[in-house]
Amino acid sequence: MNVLVLNAGSSSVKYQLMCVETEEVLTKGACERIGAEDGIFTHGMKPNEVKEIVAMPDHENAIARVLDCLVNGDTAVLKSLDEIDAVGHRIVQGGKYFKGSTIVNDDVIAKIDELIELAPLHNGPALQGIYACQKLMPGVPMVTVYDSAYFYTMPPKAFMYPIPYEYYEKYGIRKYGAHGTSHKYVAKRAAAFLNKDIKDLKIITCHLGNGCSISAIKDGIAVDTSMGLTPLDGLMMGTRSGAIDPTVVTFIMDHEGMSAEDANTMLNKKSGLLGVSGVSNDSRDIEEACAQGNERAQLAFDMYCDRVKKHIGQYMAVLGGVDVIVLTAGIGENSAVTRKAIFEGLEPLGMVLDEERNAVRGSERVISSDDSKVTILVIPTNEELAIAQDTYELVSAAKNA
Ligand code: AMP
């Protein structure tokens, strides 16, 4: 089954066309800066990737461009759009409605629409992607896969905020989590890699990319996670602050005459590694600046690792110990220096990193030493594959029903 996976953000659409049975990626690419005069459209697999600067006024236009490239011109990989069997859409916020992936229908669309308020940068564009596909590929089944669904199993003591209860009742203010597709995928892969039943493992999964989150998994289900009502909570990230004393925000708003919208921008786009270092949101730049003795870059790096370390401690307490820690996403998979700093000093807790294994690049692998009580793994995440697999399962089941 060929599944087109679409991941729509506020001004971007990333896509991947995949044959689910073979897990082969047929092609992939991205539309960026949608709405700007100088949009960037990247299409095709390296080294034959094509990059165009082209205006894409909206998400429908961007998706039309993607579909055109799949069947026309040098980058074509299909004879016709009929060869696309299904579309899988990534949805950031499934709120209280979705505990698993769903086949798209009017009711699902109405609920995603209702949840826009909780994830305006993501759910709105994702809906536009769904509408565009309905128009451009009528009749092709679609599935929505929710970033929050994996955390549906969190108990109320983990997902409630200690604020007046009325705001939960009135607005649904609570922790929903994010990156769930990634946490679920790597936890499952970790158990398979270790040849163990996931239900027998206490797992902490660390998704460390531009966005960062960490989850606690017990008896095969998620029991806590660091992201909250929105993907701003928890760990320090590339440009996001993560958790801070809420008074910091009201203080700055008061003193700088800042609006709520500007405060949101400051916390989401100007904070994290970028805000503290003044250098970059990219951990490679931070590492380079640290090596050159840049003190603020070093401070940002130290703060980043310190927060991951503290969350690991928290979740050990939540789980009553830990058997496996998984690192994934851009930083988790690639930065040996960050991994080393995170686990430094955690030896008394049974986490011993093997320097040599940590330095090696590769796919799924153990980086803890043989005498480490806790097994530390690097597992590359593959959210697109997970979305394609869910899409395959639901569409196949619907066909056979
Ligand atoms: P992601 O959001 O998963 O694509 O991850 C993006 C983050 O991964 C950025 O901060 C990158 O700097 C970081 N990253 C990617 N490759 C490396 C690398 N080789 N070393 C350190 N960080 C990396």
Coordinates of C-alpha atoms and ligand atoms in Angstrom, one line a residue:
M1 CA 0.0 0.0 0.0
N2 CA 1.4 3.4 -1.0
V3 CA 0.7 6.0 1.7
L4 CA 1.3 9.7 1.4
V5 CA 2.2 11.1 4.8
L6 CA 1.6 14.8 5.3
N7 CA 2.8 16.8 8.2
A8 CA 1.4 20.4 8.0
G9 CA 2.8 23.2 10.1
S10 CA 1.8 26.9 10.2
S11 CA 3.8 27.7 7.1
S12 CA 5.1 24.4 5.9
V13 CA 4.0 20.9 4.7
K14 CA 6.5 18.1 4.9
Y15 CA 5.6 14.9 3.0
Q16 CA 6.8 11.4 2.4
L17 CA 5.4 8.8 0.0
M18 CA 6.0 5.3 1.4
C19 CA 5.3 1.7 0.4
V20 CA 4.2 0.4 3.8
E21 CA 4.9 -3.3 3.2
T22 CA 8.5 -2.7 2.3
E23 CA 9.0 0.4 4.4
E24 CA 10.6 1.9 1.3
V25 CA 10.4 5.7 1.0
L26 CA 9.5 6.4 -2.6
T27 CA 10.1 10.1 -2.4
K28 CA 9.9 13.0 0.1
G29 CA 10.2 16.7 0.4
A30 CA 8.9 19.9 1.9
C31 CA 7.0 23.1 1.1
E32 CA 8.3 25.8 3.4
R33 CA 7.5 29.5 3.8
I34 CA 3.9 28.9 2.5
G35 CA 2.3 32.3 2.1
A36 CA 5.5 34.1 1.4
E37 CA 6.7 35.4 -2.0
D38 CA 9.8 33.3 -1.7
G39 CA 8.5 29.9 -0.7
I40 CA 10.9 27.0 -0.8
F41 CA 9.8 23.8 -2.4
T42 CA 12.2 20.8 -2.0
H43 CA 11.3 17.6 -3.8
G44 CA 12.9 14.2 -4.3
M45 CA 15.5 12.0 -2.6
K46 CA 19.1 13.0 -2.1
P47 CA 21.3 13.3 -4.2
N48 CA 18.6 14.1 -6.8
E49 CA 16.8 16.5 -4.6
V50 CA 15.3 19.6 -6.4
K51 CA 15.0 22.9 -4.7
E52 CA 12.8 25.7 -6.1
I53 CA 12.0 29.1 -4.9
V54 CA 8.3 29.6 -5.6
A55 CA 5.4 31.4 -4.1
M56 CA 2.8 29.0 -2.6
P57 CA -0.1 31.1 -1.4
D58 CA -1.7 28.5 0.8
H59 CA -1.6 24.9 1.9
E60 CA -3.9 23.7 -0.9
N61 CA -1.6 25.2 -3.4
A62 CA 1.4 23.6 -1.7
I63 CA -0.2 20.2 -1.7
A64 CA -1.3 20.6 -5.3
R65 CA 2.4 21.2 -6.2
V66 CA 3.5 18.1 -4.3
L67 CA 0.9 15.9 -6.1
D68 CA 1.9 17.3 -9.4
C69 CA 5.6 16.5 -8.8
L70 CA 4.7 12.9 -7.8
V71 CA 3.3 12.2 -11.3
N72 CA 4.9 14.8 -13.6
G73 CA 8.4 15.8 -14.7
D74 CA 11.8 14.4 -13.8
T75 CA 11.0 13.8 -10.2
A76 CA 7.9 11.7 -10.9
V77 CA 7.7 8.4 -9.0
L78 CA 4.1 7.4 -9.9
K79 CA 2.2 7.0 -13.2
S80 CA -0.9 8.5 -11.7
L81 CA -2.3 9.7 -8.4
D82 CA -4.4 6.5 -8.5
E83 CA -1.3 4.7 -7.2
I84 CA -1.7 6.6 -3.9
D85 CA -3.8 4.2 -1.7
A86 CA -4.2 6.4 1.3
V87 CA -3.1 9.6 3.0
G88 CA -1.9 9.8 6.6
H89 CA -2.1 13.2 8.3
R90 CA -0.1 14.2 11.4
I91 CA -2.3 16.1 13.8
V92 CA -0.6 17.7 16.8
Q93 CA -3.6 18.1 19.1
G94 CA -6.2 15.3 19.5
G95 CA -7.3 16.8 22.9
K96 CA -9.8 14.8 24.9
Y97 CA -11.3 13.2 21.8
F98 CA -8.7 10.9 20.3
K99 CA -6.9 8.1 22.0
G100 CA -5.8 6.6 18.7
S101 CA -5.6 7.2 15.0
T102 CA -8.9 7.7 13.1
I103 CA -10.2 7.4 9.6
V104 CA -11.2 10.9 8.5
N105 CA -14.9 11.6 8.4
D106 CA -17.1 14.7 9.0
D107 CA -17.2 14.1 12.8
V108 CA -13.4 13.8 13.0
I109 CA -13.0 17.0 11.0
A110 CA -15.4 18.8 13.3
K111 CA -13.5 17.7 16.3
I112 CA -10.1 18.7 14.9
D113 CA -11.6 22.0 14.1
E114 CA -12.9 22.4 17.6
L115 CA -9.4 21.8 18.9
I116 CA -7.8 24.5 16.8
E117 CA -7.8 26.8 19.8
L118 CA -5.5 24.5 21.7
A119 CA -3.0 24.2 18.8
P120 CA -3.6 27.1 16.4
L121 CA -0.2 26.7 14.6
H122 CA -0.8 23.1 13.8
N123 CA -4.4 21.9 13.8
G124 CA -5.6 24.7 11.5
P125 CA -3.0 24.0 8.8
A126 CA -3.5 20.2 9.1
L127 CA -7.2 20.7 8.5
Q128 CA -6.3 22.8 5.4
G129 CA -4.3 19.8 4.3
I130 CA -7.2 17.5 4.8
Y131 CA -9.5 19.8 2.8
A132 CA -6.9 20.1 0.0
C133 CA -6.7 16.3 -0.3
Q134 CA -10.4 15.9 -0.3
K135 CA -10.5 18.3 -3.2
L136 CA -7.5 17.1 -5.1
M137 CA -7.7 13.4 -4.6
P138 CA -11.4 12.7 -4.0
G139 CA -12.3 9.2 -2.7
V140 CA -8.8 8.4 -1.4
P141 CA -9.1 7.3 2.2
M142 CA -7.4 9.4 4.9
V143 CA -6.3 8.7 8.4
T144 CA -5.4 11.2 11.1
V145 CA -2.6 10.3 13.6
Y146 CA -2.5 12.4 16.7
D147 CA 0.7 13.5 18.6
S148 CA -1.3 13.6 21.8
A149 CA -3.0 10.2 21.5
Y150 CA -0.2 8.2 23.0
F151 CA -0.6 10.2 26.3
Y152 CA -4.4 9.5 26.6
T153 CA -3.4 6.9 29.2
M154 CA -1.9 9.4 31.6
P155 CA -3.6 9.5 35.0
P156 CA -5.4 12.7 36.1
K157 CA -2.7 13.3 38.8
A158 CA -0.2 13.6 35.9
F159 CA -2.3 15.6 33.4
M160 CA -4.0 18.1 35.7
Y161 CA -2.5 21.5 36.4
P162 CA -2.8 22.7 40.0
I163 CA -4.9 25.8 39.1
P164 CA -8.6 26.4 39.7
Y165 CA -10.5 23.3 38.5
E166 CA -13.0 25.5 36.6
Y167 CA -10.5 26.2 33.8
Y168 CA -10.2 22.5 33.2
E169 CA -14.0 22.3 33.0
K170 CA -14.4 25.5 31.0
Y171 CA -11.6 25.3 28.5
G172 CA -10.1 21.8 28.8
I173 CA -6.9 23.2 30.3
R174 CA -4.7 20.2 31.1
K175 CA -1.6 18.5 29.9
Y176 CA -2.1 16.7 26.6
G177 CA 1.5 16.0 25.6
A178 CA 3.1 16.0 22.1
H179 CA 5.6 13.9 20.1
G180 CA 3.5 10.9 21.0
T181 CA 4.0 9.2 17.7
S182 CA 7.8 9.3 18.2
H183 CA 7.7 8.2 21.9
K184 CA 5.4 5.3 21.0
Y185 CA 7.5 4.3 18.1
V186 CA 10.9 4.3 19.9
A187 CA 9.5 2.6 23.0
K188 CA 8.1 -0.2 20.8
R189 CA 11.3 -0.5 18.8
A190 CA 13.4 -0.5 22.1
A191 CA 11.4 -3.5 23.4
A192 CA 11.8 -5.3 20.1
F193 CA 15.5 -4.5 20.0
L194 CA 16.0 -6.0 23.5
N195 CA 13.7 -8.9 22.6
K196 CA 11.5 -8.1 25.6
D197 CA 7.8 -7.6 26.1
I198 CA 7.2 -3.8 26.4
K199 CA 4.8 -4.5 29.3
D200 CA 7.7 -5.8 31.4
L201 CA 9.9 -2.7 31.0
K202 CA 10.0 0.7 32.7
I203 CA 11.1 3.0 29.9
I204 CA 12.0 6.6 29.7
T205 CA 12.0 8.0 26.2
C206 CA 13.9 11.2 25.4
H207 CA 12.9 12.9 22.1
L208 CA 15.6 15.6 21.8
G209 CA 15.3 17.5 18.5
N210 CA 14.5 21.1 17.9
G211 CA 11.5 20.4 20.0
C212 CA 12.2 18.2 23.1
S213 CA 10.1 16.1 25.3
I214 CA 10.5 13.1 27.6
S215 CA 8.1 10.4 28.6
A216 CA 7.6 7.7 31.3
I217 CA 6.3 4.4 30.1
K218 CA 5.2 1.6 32.3
D219 CA 3.2 -1.7 31.6
G220 CA 3.4 -0.7 27.9
I221 CA 1.5 2.6 28.3
A222 CA 2.6 6.3 28.8
V223 CA 2.1 7.5 32.4
D224 CA 3.7 10.9 32.2
T225 CA 5.2 13.3 29.7
S226 CA 6.9 16.7 29.8
M227 CA 5.0 18.6 27.2
G228 CA 1.8 20.1 28.4
L229 CA -1.3 21.9 27.1
T230 CA 1.0 23.0 24.2
P231 CA 4.4 21.8 23.1
L232 CA 6.0 24.7 25.2
D233 CA 6.1 22.9 28.5
G234 CA 8.9 20.7 29.9
L235 CA 12.4 20.6 28.6
M236 CA 14.4 23.5 27.3
M237 CA 14.4 23.4 23.5
G238 CA 15.9 25.1 20.4
T239 CA 13.8 28.2 20.7
R240 CA 11.3 27.3 23.4
S241 CA 11.8 27.9 27.1
G242 CA 10.2 24.8 28.4
A243 CA 8.9 25.0 32.0
I244 CA 9.6 28.2 33.9
D245 CA 8.1 30.0 36.8
P246 CA 4.9 31.5 35.3
T247 CA 5.6 34.8 37.2
V248 CA 8.6 35.3 35.0
V249 CA 6.1 35.8 32.1
T250 CA 3.8 38.2 33.9
F251 CA 6.8 40.2 35.2
I252 CA 8.2 40.7 31.8
M253 CA 4.8 41.5 30.3
D254 CA 4.3 44.1 33.0
H255 CA 7.7 45.7 32.7
E256 CA 8.0 45.5 28.9
G257 CA 4.4 46.3 28.1
M258 CA 4.2 43.0 26.3
S259 CA 1.0 41.6 24.9
A260 CA 0.0 37.9 25.4
E261 CA 0.8 37.2 21.8
D262 CA 4.2 38.8 22.1
A263 CA 4.9 36.8 25.3
N264 CA 3.9 33.6 23.4
T265 CA 6.3 34.5 20.6
M266 CA 9.1 35.3 23.1
L267 CA 8.6 31.9 24.9
N268 CA 8.2 29.8 21.7
K269 CA 10.6 31.5 19.2
K270 CA 13.2 33.5 21.1
S271 CA 14.0 31.4 24.1
G272 CA 15.7 28.1 24.7
L273 CA 19.2 27.5 23.3
L274 CA 18.8 30.5 21.1
G275 CA 17.6 32.9 23.8
V276 CA 20.2 32.0 26.3
S277 CA 23.2 31.6 24.0
G278 CA 22.4 34.4 21.6
V279 CA 24.2 32.2 19.1
S280 CA 21.7 29.7 17.5
N281 CA 18.9 27.3 18.2
D282 CA 20.9 24.6 16.4
S283 CA 22.8 22.4 18.8
R284 CA 25.6 21.9 16.3
D285 CA 26.3 25.7 16.4
I286 CA 26.1 25.6 20.2
E287 CA 28.6 22.8 20.4
E288 CA 31.0 24.6 18.1
A289 CA 30.6 27.9 20.1
C290 CA 31.3 25.9 23.3
A291 CA 34.4 24.5 21.8
Q292 CA 35.5 28.1 21.1
G293 CA 35.0 29.1 24.7
N294 CA 31.7 31.0 24.2
E295 CA 30.4 31.3 27.8
R296 CA 26.8 31.9 27.0
A297 CA 26.7 29.0 24.6
Q298 CA 28.3 26.9 27.4
L299 CA 25.6 28.1 29.8
A300 CA 22.8 27.2 27.3
F301 CA 24.3 23.7 26.8
D302 CA 24.7 23.1 30.5
M303 CA 21.1 24.3 31.2
Y304 CA 19.8 22.1 28.4
C305 CA 21.5 18.9 29.7
D306 CA 20.7 19.8 33.3
R307 CA 16.9 19.8 32.5
V308 CA 17.0 16.5 30.7
K309 CA 18.9 15.0 33.7
K310 CA 16.3 16.3 36.1
H311 CA 13.4 15.0 34.1
I312 CA 15.1 11.5 34.0
G313 CA 15.3 11.7 37.8
Q314 CA 11.6 12.7 38.1
Y315 CA 10.4 9.9 35.8
M316 CA 12.6 7.4 37.6
A317 CA 10.6 8.4 40.7
V318 CA 7.3 8.2 38.8
L319 CA 8.1 4.7 37.5
G320 CA 9.7 3.4 40.7
G321 CA 13.0 2.8 38.8
V322 CA 13.9 2.5 35.2
D323 CA 15.1 -0.4 32.9
V324 CA 15.6 1.4 29.7
I325 CA 16.4 4.9 28.6
V326 CA 15.9 5.7 24.9
L327 CA 17.4 8.8 23.1
T328 CA 16.0 9.9 19.8
A329 CA 15.6 12.8 17.3
G330 CA 18.2 15.1 15.9
I331 CA 20.2 15.7 19.1
G332 CA 19.4 12.4 20.8
E333 CA 20.5 10.4 17.8
N334 CA 23.5 12.5 16.8
S335 CA 25.1 14.4 19.6
A336 CA 27.5 12.2 21.6
V337 CA 28.6 15.3 23.5
T338 CA 25.1 16.0 24.7
R339 CA 24.5 12.4 25.6
K340 CA 27.7 12.3 27.6
A341 CA 26.8 15.5 29.5
I342 CA 23.3 14.2 30.3
F343 CA 24.5 11.0 31.9
E344 CA 27.5 12.4 33.7
G345 CA 27.1 11.9 37.4
L346 CA 24.1 9.5 37.0
E347 CA 26.3 6.4 37.6
P348 CA 25.0 6.0 41.2
L349 CA 21.5 5.7 39.7
G350 CA 22.7 2.7 37.6
M351 CA 23.3 4.6 34.3
V352 CA 26.8 4.0 33.0
L353 CA 27.5 5.3 29.5
D354 CA 30.2 3.5 27.4
E355 CA 32.3 6.2 25.9
E356 CA 33.3 4.2 22.9
R357 CA 29.8 3.0 22.1
N358 CA 28.5 6.6 22.6
A359 CA 31.0 7.9 20.1
V360 CA 29.9 5.5 17.3
R361 CA 27.3 6.6 14.8
G362 CA 24.7 4.2 13.5
S363 CA 21.2 2.9 13.7
E364 CA 19.6 1.3 16.7
R365 CA 22.2 0.6 19.3
V366 CA 23.2 0.2 23.0
I367 CA 25.4 3.0 24.4
S368 CA 25.5 2.0 28.0
S369 CA 28.3 -0.3 29.3
D370 CA 27.8 -4.0 30.0
D371 CA 27.8 -3.3 33.8
S372 CA 25.2 -0.5 33.5
K373 CA 22.0 -1.5 35.4
V374 CA 20.0 0.7 33.1
T375 CA 20.2 0.0 29.4
I376 CA 20.7 3.2 27.4
L377 CA 19.7 3.0 23.8
V378 CA 19.8 5.3 20.7
I379 CA 16.8 4.5 18.6
P380 CA 16.3 6.7 15.5
T381 CA 12.7 7.9 15.4
N382 CA 10.6 7.5 12.3
E383 CA 7.3 9.4 12.8
E384 CA 6.5 9.1 9.1
L385 CA 6.7 5.3 9.1
A386 CA 4.6 5.2 12.3
I387 CA 1.9 7.4 10.6
A388 CA 2.0 5.3 7.4
Q389 CA 1.7 2.0 9.5
D390 CA -1.3 3.4 11.4
T391 CA -2.9 4.5 8.1
Y392 CA -2.3 1.1 6.6
E393 CA -3.9 -0.7 9.5
L394 CA -7.0 1.4 9.7
V395 CA -7.6 1.6 5.9
S396 CA -7.0 -2.2 5.5
A397 CA -9.4 -2.9 8.4
A398 CA -12.0 -0.6 6.9
K399 CA -11.7 -2.4 3.6
N400 CA -12.1 -5.8 5.1
A401 CA -15.0 -4.8 7.4
Ligands
AMP1 P1 15.0 17.3 14.7 O1 14.0 18.3 15.3 O2 14.8 16.0 15.3 O3 15.2 17.4 13.3 O4 16.4 17.8 15.4 C1 17.0 19.0 15.1 C2 18.1 19.2 16.0 O5 19.0 18.1 15.9 C3 18.9 20.5 15.8 O6 19.1 21.2 17.0 C4 20.2 20.0 15.3 O7 21.2 20.8 15.6 C5 20.3 18.7 15.9 N1 21.3 17.8 15.2 C6 21.2 17.3 14.0 N2 22.3 16.6 13.7 C7 23.2 16.8 14.7 C8 24.6 16.5 15.0 N3 25.3 15.7 14.1 N4 25.1 16.9 16.1 C9 24.4 17.6 17.0 N5 23.2 18.0 16.8 C10 22.6 17.6 15.7

